[in-house]
Short mmCIF file of C-alpha atoms in Angstrom, two decimals:
data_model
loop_
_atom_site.label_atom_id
_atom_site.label_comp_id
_atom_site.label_asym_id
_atom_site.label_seq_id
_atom_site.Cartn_x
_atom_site.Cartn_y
_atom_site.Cartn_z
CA UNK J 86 158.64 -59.88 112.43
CA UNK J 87 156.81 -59.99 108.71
CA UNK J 88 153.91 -62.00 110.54
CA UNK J 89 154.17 -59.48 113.53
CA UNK J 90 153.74 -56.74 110.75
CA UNK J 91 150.82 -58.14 109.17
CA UNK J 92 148.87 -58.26 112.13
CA UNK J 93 149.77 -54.79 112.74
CA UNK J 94 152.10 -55.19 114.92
CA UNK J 95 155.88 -53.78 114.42
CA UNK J 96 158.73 -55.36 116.43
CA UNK J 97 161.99 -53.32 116.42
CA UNK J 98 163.82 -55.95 117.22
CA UNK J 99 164.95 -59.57 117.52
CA UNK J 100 165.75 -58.78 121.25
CA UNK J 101 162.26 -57.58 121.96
CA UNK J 102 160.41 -60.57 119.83
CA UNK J 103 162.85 -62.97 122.30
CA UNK J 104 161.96 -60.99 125.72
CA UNK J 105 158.61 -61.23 124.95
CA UNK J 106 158.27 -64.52 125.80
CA UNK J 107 159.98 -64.48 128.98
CA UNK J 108 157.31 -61.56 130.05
CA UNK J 109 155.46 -62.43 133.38
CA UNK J 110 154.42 -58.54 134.40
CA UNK J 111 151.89 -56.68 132.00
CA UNK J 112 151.53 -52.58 133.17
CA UNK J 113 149.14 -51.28 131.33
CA UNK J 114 148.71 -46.90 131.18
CA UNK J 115 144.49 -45.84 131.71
CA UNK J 116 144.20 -42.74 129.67
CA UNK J 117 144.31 -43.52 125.52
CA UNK J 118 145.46 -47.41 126.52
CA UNK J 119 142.81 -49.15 128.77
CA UNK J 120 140.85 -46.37 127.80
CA UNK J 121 139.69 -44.92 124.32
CA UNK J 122 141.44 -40.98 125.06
CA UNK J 123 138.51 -39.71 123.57
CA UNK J 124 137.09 -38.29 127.40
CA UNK J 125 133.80 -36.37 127.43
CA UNK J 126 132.63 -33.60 130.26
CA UNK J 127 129.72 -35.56 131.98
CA UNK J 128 129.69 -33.47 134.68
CA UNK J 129 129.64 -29.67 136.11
CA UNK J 130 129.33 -29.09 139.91
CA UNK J 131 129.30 -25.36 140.87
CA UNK J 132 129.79 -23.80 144.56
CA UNK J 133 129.80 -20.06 145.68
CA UNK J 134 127.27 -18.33 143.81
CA UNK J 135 128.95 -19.27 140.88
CA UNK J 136 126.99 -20.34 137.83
CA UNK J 137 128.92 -23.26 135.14
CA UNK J 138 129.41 -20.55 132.54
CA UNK J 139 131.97 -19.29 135.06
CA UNK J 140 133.38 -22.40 135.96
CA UNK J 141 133.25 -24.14 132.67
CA UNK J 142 134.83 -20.54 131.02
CA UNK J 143 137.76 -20.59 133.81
CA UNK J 144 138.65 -23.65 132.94
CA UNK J 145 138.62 -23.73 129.67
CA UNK J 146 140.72 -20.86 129.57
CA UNK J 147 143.43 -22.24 131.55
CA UNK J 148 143.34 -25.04 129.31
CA UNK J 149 144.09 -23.65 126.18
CA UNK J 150 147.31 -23.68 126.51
CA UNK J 151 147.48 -27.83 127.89
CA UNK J 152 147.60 -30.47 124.99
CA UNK J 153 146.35 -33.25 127.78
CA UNK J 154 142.86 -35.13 126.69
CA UNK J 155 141.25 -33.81 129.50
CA UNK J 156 141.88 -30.34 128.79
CA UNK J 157 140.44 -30.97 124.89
CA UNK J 158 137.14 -32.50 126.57
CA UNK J 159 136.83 -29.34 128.52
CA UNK J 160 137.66 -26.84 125.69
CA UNK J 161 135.65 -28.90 123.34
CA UNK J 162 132.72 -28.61 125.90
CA UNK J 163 132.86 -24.91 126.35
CA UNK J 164 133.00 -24.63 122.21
CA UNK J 165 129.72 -26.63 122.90
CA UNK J 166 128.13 -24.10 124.57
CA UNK J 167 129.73 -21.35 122.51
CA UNK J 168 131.61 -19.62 125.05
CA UNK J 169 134.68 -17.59 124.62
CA UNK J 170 138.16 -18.44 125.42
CA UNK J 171 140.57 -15.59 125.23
CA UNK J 172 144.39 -16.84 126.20
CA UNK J 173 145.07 -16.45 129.57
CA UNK J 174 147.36 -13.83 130.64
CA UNK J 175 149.82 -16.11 132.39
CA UNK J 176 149.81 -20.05 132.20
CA UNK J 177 151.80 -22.57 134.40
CA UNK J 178 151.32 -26.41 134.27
CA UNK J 179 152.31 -28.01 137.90
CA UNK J 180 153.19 -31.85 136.60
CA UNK J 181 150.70 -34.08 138.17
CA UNK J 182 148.18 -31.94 140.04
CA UNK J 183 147.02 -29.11 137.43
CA UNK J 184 147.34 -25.80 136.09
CA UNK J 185 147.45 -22.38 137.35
CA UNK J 186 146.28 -19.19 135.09
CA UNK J 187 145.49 -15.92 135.24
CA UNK J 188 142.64 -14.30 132.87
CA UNK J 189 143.13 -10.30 133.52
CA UNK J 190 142.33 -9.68 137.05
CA UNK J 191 141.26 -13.78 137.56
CA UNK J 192 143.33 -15.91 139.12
CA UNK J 193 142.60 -19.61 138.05
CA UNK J 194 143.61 -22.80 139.33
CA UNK J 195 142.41 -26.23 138.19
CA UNK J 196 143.99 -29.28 139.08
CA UNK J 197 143.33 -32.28 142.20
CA UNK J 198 143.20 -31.57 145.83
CA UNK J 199 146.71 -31.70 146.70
CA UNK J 200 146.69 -28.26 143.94
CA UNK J 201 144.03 -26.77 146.38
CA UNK J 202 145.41 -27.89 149.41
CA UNK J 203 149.46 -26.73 148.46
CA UNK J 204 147.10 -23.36 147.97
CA UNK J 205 145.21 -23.45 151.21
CA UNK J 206 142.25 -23.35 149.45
CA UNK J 207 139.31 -25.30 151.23
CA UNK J 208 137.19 -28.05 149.39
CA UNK J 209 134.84 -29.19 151.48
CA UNK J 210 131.78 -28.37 150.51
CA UNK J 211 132.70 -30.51 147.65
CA UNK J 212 133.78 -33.38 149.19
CA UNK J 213 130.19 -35.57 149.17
CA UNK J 214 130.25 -34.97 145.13
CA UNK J 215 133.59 -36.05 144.32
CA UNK J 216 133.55 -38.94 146.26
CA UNK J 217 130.46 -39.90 144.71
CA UNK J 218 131.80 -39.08 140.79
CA UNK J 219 135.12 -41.12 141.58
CA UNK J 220 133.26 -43.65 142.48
CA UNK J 221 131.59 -43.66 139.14
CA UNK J 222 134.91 -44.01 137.86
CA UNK J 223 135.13 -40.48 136.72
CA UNK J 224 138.34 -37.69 136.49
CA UNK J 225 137.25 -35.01 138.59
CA UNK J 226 138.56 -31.71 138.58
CA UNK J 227 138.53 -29.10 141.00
CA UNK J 228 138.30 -25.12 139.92
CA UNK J 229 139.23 -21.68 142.05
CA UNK J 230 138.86 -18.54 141.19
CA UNK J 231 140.73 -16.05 143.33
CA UNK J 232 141.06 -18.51 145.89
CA UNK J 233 137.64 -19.42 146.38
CA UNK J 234 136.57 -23.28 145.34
CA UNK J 235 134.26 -22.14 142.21
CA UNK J 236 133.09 -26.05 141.39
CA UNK J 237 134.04 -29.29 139.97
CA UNK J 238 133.94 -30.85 136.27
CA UNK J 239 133.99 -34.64 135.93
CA UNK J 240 135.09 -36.30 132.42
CA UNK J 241 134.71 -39.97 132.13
CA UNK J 242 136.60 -41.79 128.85
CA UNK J 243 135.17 -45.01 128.45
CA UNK J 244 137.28 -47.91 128.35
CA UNK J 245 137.98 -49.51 124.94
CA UNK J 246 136.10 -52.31 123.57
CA UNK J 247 138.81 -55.46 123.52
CA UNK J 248 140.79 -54.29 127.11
CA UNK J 249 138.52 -56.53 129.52
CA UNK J 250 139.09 -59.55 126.89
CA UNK J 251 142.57 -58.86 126.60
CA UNK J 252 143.13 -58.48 130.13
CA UNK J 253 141.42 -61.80 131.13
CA UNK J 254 143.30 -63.68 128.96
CA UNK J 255 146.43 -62.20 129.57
CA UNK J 256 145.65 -63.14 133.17
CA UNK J 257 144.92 -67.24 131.74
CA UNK J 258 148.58 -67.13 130.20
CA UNK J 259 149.43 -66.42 133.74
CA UNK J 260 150.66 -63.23 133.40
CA UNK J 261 150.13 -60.24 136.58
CA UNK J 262 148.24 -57.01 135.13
CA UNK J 263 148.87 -54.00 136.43
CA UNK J 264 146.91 -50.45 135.83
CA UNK J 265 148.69 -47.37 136.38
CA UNK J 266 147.85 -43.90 136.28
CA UNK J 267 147.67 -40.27 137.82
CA UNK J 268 144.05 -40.56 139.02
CA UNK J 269 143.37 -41.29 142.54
CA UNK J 270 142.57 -44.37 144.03
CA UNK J 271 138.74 -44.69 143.74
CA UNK J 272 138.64 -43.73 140.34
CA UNK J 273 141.36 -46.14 139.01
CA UNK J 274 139.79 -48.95 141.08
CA UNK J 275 136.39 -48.05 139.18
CA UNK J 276 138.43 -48.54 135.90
CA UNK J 277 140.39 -51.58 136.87
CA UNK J 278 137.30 -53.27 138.25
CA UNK J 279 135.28 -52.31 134.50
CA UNK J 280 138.73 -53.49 132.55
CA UNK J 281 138.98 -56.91 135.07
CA UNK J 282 142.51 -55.58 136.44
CA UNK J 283 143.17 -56.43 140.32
CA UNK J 284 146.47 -54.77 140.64
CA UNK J 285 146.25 -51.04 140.58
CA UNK J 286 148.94 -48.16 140.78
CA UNK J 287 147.40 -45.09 141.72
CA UNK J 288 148.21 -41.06 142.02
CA UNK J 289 151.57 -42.04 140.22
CA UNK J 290 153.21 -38.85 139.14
CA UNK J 291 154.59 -38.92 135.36
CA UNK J 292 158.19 -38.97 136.45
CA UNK J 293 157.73 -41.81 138.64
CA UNK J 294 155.89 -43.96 136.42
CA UNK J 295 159.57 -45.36 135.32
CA UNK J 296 160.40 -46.22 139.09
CA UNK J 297 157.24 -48.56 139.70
CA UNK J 298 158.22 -50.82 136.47
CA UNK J 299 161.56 -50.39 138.36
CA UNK J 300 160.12 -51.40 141.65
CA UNK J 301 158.87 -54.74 139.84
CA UNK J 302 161.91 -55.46 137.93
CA UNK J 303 163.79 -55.62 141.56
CA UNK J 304 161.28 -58.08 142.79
CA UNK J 305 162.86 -60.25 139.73
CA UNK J 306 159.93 -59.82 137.40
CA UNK J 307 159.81 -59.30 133.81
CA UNK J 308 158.12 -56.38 133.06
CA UNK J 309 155.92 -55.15 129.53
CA UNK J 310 154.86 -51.79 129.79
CA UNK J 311 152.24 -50.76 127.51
CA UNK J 312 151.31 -46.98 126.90
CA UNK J 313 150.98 -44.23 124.30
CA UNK J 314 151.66 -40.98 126.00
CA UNK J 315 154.76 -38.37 126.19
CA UNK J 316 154.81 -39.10 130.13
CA UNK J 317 154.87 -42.97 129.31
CA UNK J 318 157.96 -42.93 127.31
CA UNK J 319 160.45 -43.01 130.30
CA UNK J 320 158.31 -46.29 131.28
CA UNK J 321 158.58 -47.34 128.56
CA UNK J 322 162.45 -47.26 127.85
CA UNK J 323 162.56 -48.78 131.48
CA UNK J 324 160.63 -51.62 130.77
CA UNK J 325 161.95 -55.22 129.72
CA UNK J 326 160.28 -54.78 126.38
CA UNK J 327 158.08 -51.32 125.69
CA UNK J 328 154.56 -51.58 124.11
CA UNK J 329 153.54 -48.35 122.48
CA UNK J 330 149.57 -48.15 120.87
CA UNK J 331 150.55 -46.49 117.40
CA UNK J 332 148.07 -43.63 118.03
CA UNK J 333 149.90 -42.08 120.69
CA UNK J 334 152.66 -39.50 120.67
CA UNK J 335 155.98 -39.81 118.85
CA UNK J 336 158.22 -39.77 121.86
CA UNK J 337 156.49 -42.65 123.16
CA UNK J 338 156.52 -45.00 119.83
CA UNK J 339 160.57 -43.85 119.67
CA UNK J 340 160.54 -45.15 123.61
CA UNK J 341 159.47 -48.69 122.61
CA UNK J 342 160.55 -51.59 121.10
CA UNK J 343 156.96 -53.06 119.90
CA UNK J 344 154.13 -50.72 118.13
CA UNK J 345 150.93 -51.56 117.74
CA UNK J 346 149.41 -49.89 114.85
CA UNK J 347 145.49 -50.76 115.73
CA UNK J 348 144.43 -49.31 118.66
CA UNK J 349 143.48 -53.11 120.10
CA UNK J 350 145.05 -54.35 123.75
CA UNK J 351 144.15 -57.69 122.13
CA UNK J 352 147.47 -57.54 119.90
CA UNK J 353 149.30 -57.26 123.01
CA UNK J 354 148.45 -61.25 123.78
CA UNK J 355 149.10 -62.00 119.97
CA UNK J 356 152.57 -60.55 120.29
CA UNK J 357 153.58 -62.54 123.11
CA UNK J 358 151.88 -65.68 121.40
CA UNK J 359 153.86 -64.70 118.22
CA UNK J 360 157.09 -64.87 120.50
CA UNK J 361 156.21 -68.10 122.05
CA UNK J 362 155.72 -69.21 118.87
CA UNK J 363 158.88 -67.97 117.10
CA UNK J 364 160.67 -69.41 120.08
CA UNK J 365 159.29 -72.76 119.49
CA UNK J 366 160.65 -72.73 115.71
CA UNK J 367 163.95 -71.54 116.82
CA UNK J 368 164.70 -74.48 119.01
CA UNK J 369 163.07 -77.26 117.05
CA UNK J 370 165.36 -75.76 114.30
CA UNK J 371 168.42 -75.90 116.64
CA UNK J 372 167.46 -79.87 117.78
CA UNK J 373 167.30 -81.19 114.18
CA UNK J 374 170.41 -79.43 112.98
CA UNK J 375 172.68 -80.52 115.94
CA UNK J 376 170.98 -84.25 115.48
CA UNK J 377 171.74 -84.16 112.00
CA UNK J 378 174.84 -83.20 112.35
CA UNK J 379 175.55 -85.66 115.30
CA UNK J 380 174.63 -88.45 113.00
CA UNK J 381 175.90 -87.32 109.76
CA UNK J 382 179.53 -86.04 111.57
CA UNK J 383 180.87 -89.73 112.44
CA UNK J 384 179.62 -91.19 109.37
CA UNK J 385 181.55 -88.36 107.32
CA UNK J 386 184.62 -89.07 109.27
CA UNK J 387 184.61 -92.55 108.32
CA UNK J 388 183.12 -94.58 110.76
CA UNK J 389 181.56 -97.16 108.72
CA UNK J 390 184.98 -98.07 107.29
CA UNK J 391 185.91 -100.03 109.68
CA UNK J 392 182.86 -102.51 109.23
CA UNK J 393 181.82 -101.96 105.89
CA UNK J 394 185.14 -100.87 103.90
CA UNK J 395 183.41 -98.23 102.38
CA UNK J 396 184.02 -94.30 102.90
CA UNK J 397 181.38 -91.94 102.12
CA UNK J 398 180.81 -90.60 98.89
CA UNK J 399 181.31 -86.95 98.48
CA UNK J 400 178.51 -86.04 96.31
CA UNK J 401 176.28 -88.14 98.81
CA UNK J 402 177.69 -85.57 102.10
CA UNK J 403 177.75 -82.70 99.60
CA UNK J 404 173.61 -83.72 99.16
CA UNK J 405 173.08 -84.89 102.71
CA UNK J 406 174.63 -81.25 103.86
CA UNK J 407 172.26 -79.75 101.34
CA UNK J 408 169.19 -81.49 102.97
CA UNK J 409 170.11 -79.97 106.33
CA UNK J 410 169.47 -76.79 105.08
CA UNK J 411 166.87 -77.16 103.83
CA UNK J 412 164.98 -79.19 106.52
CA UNK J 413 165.67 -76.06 108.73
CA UNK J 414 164.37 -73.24 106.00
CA UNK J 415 161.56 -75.51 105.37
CA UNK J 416 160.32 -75.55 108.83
CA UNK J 417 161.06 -72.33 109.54
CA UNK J 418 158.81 -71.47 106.18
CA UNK J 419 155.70 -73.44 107.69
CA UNK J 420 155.46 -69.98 109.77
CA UNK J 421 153.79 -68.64 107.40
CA UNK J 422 151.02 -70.61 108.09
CA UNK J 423 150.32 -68.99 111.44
CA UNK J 424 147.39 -67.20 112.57
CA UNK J 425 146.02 -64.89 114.75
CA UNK J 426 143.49 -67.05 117.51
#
């Protein structure tokens, strides 16, 4: 754990640095953990006679009240272009699909297409532009305003630096990646396919993010989930061993048994490595001291005597038992030496 540490990585645990190594299953979360979390508005799409001040206002206002990244990118956008956000009357976050707000006499609702559909709100005329942004790998959101489809505003958060290189060797250890997130399906196969992840779970809903590692853990696998957000914690307490990125949310570094303080999917592989490793020490440890003692045992109880007429001195046993020790400590000290490949 002091090596873990000075890596930057925290294990809670001598459970968790032991489960490690029996990990086959990697799930890794998109948003802040494939990605960087830092999403930008690339994108604004408007329908109906209405202009992007409107649509980029609406939403905005209905996210002031959200503390998700994509809300930010959108309120930081609209600060961009100096527009003013008053609080919306009324706010109510549906889990999974959106918002829904009222601004005086405006009703606002921003959120994916199951939001509009629940709402009977058509989409149609946007349908050639977000297929075309998803594709791009891009978060689109849809925006109405008193029922009518106002537009569309795509973020895009790009994915961090070390995940592909992380990923692939992951994948060389032979462990299975898996990406999971709320986005549909084209848009987290765009990510997957820029992070080098083949197994995808898409449109999961935050409360049943738990129930896929579930889902793998009854197939007999052992499952690390690695996330950093407050809807990743219950994953994260589900998983065989939970990998939080030390930038994310309190509730979710509580959740898990490893942190990683840097913000690098690349510590993920030296973890497991570490565990390998420590594993290694442990039973080279346990095979001297049991042949040591197998040899040593017999010879204390005599069993020279009979050929030799000699017993064995107590100061030499008293030494010999000394050595033991110390054979163990000292090998268990050459860990130290380890580094980071």
């Amino acid at each position: 754990t002091g090596k873990g540490a000075e890596q930057g990585i925290l294990i809670k645990s001598a459970q968790a640095l032991q489960k490690l190594k029996e990990v086959d299953t990697v799930i890794f979360d998109k948003t802040g953990t494939i990605t960087k979390g830092n999403p930008e508005v690339t994108d604004i799409i408007t329908y109906h006679k209405f202009n992007q001040k409107d649509v980029l206002q609406a939403a905005a206002i209905a996210e002031k009240r959200s503390e998700h990244p994509l809300g930010e990118a959108i309120i930081k956008k609209a600060k961009e272009q100096q527009l003013t956000i008053p609080d919306p009357t009324t706010f109510k976050s549906i889990v999974g699909h959106g918002l829904e707000a009222t601004n005086g006499k405006q009703k606002i609702i921003l959120g994916n297409r199951k939001l509009l559909h629940d709402h009977k709100i058509p989409i149609n005329a946007s349908q050639t532009d977000l297929e075309r942004l998803e594709q791009e790998g891009k978060t689109v959101i849809l925006i109405a305003i008193n029922s009518t489809l106002a537009g569309i505003i795509a973020i895009q958060d790009t994915i961090q630096e070390n995940s592909a290189s992380a990923i692939k060797t992951l994948e060389q250890m032979g462990k299975e990646v898996y990406l999971i997130t709320g986005d549909n399906e084209q848009t987290a196969n765009a990510i997957a396919k820029q992070a080098g992840i083949k197994n995808v779970f898409a449109q999961v809903l935050p409360q049943d993010k738990a129930a896929k590692v579930k889902e793998l853990q009854s197939q007999g696998k052992i499952v690390a989930m690695v996330g950093d957000g407050i809807n990743d914690a219950p994953a994260l307490a589900q998983a065989d061993v939970g990998i939080a990125i030390g930038s994310g949310t309190d509730i979710a570094i509580e959740s898990a048994d490893v942190v990683l303080i840097k913000q690098n999917l690349e510590d993920v592989v030296t973890a497991i490595k570490l565990s390998s490793y420590t594993m290694k020490k442990i039973k080279q440890n346990l095979f001297w001291a049991f042949a040591y003692n197998v040899a040593g045992i017999p010879l204390a109880a005599g069993i020279l005597y009979p050929f030799t007429g000699t017993l064995l001195n107590p100061a030499i046993a008293g030494a010999a038992m000394a050595f033991s020790s110390v054979s163990v400590v000292s090998n268990s000290l050459l860990m130290k030496r380890w580094r980071k490949r």
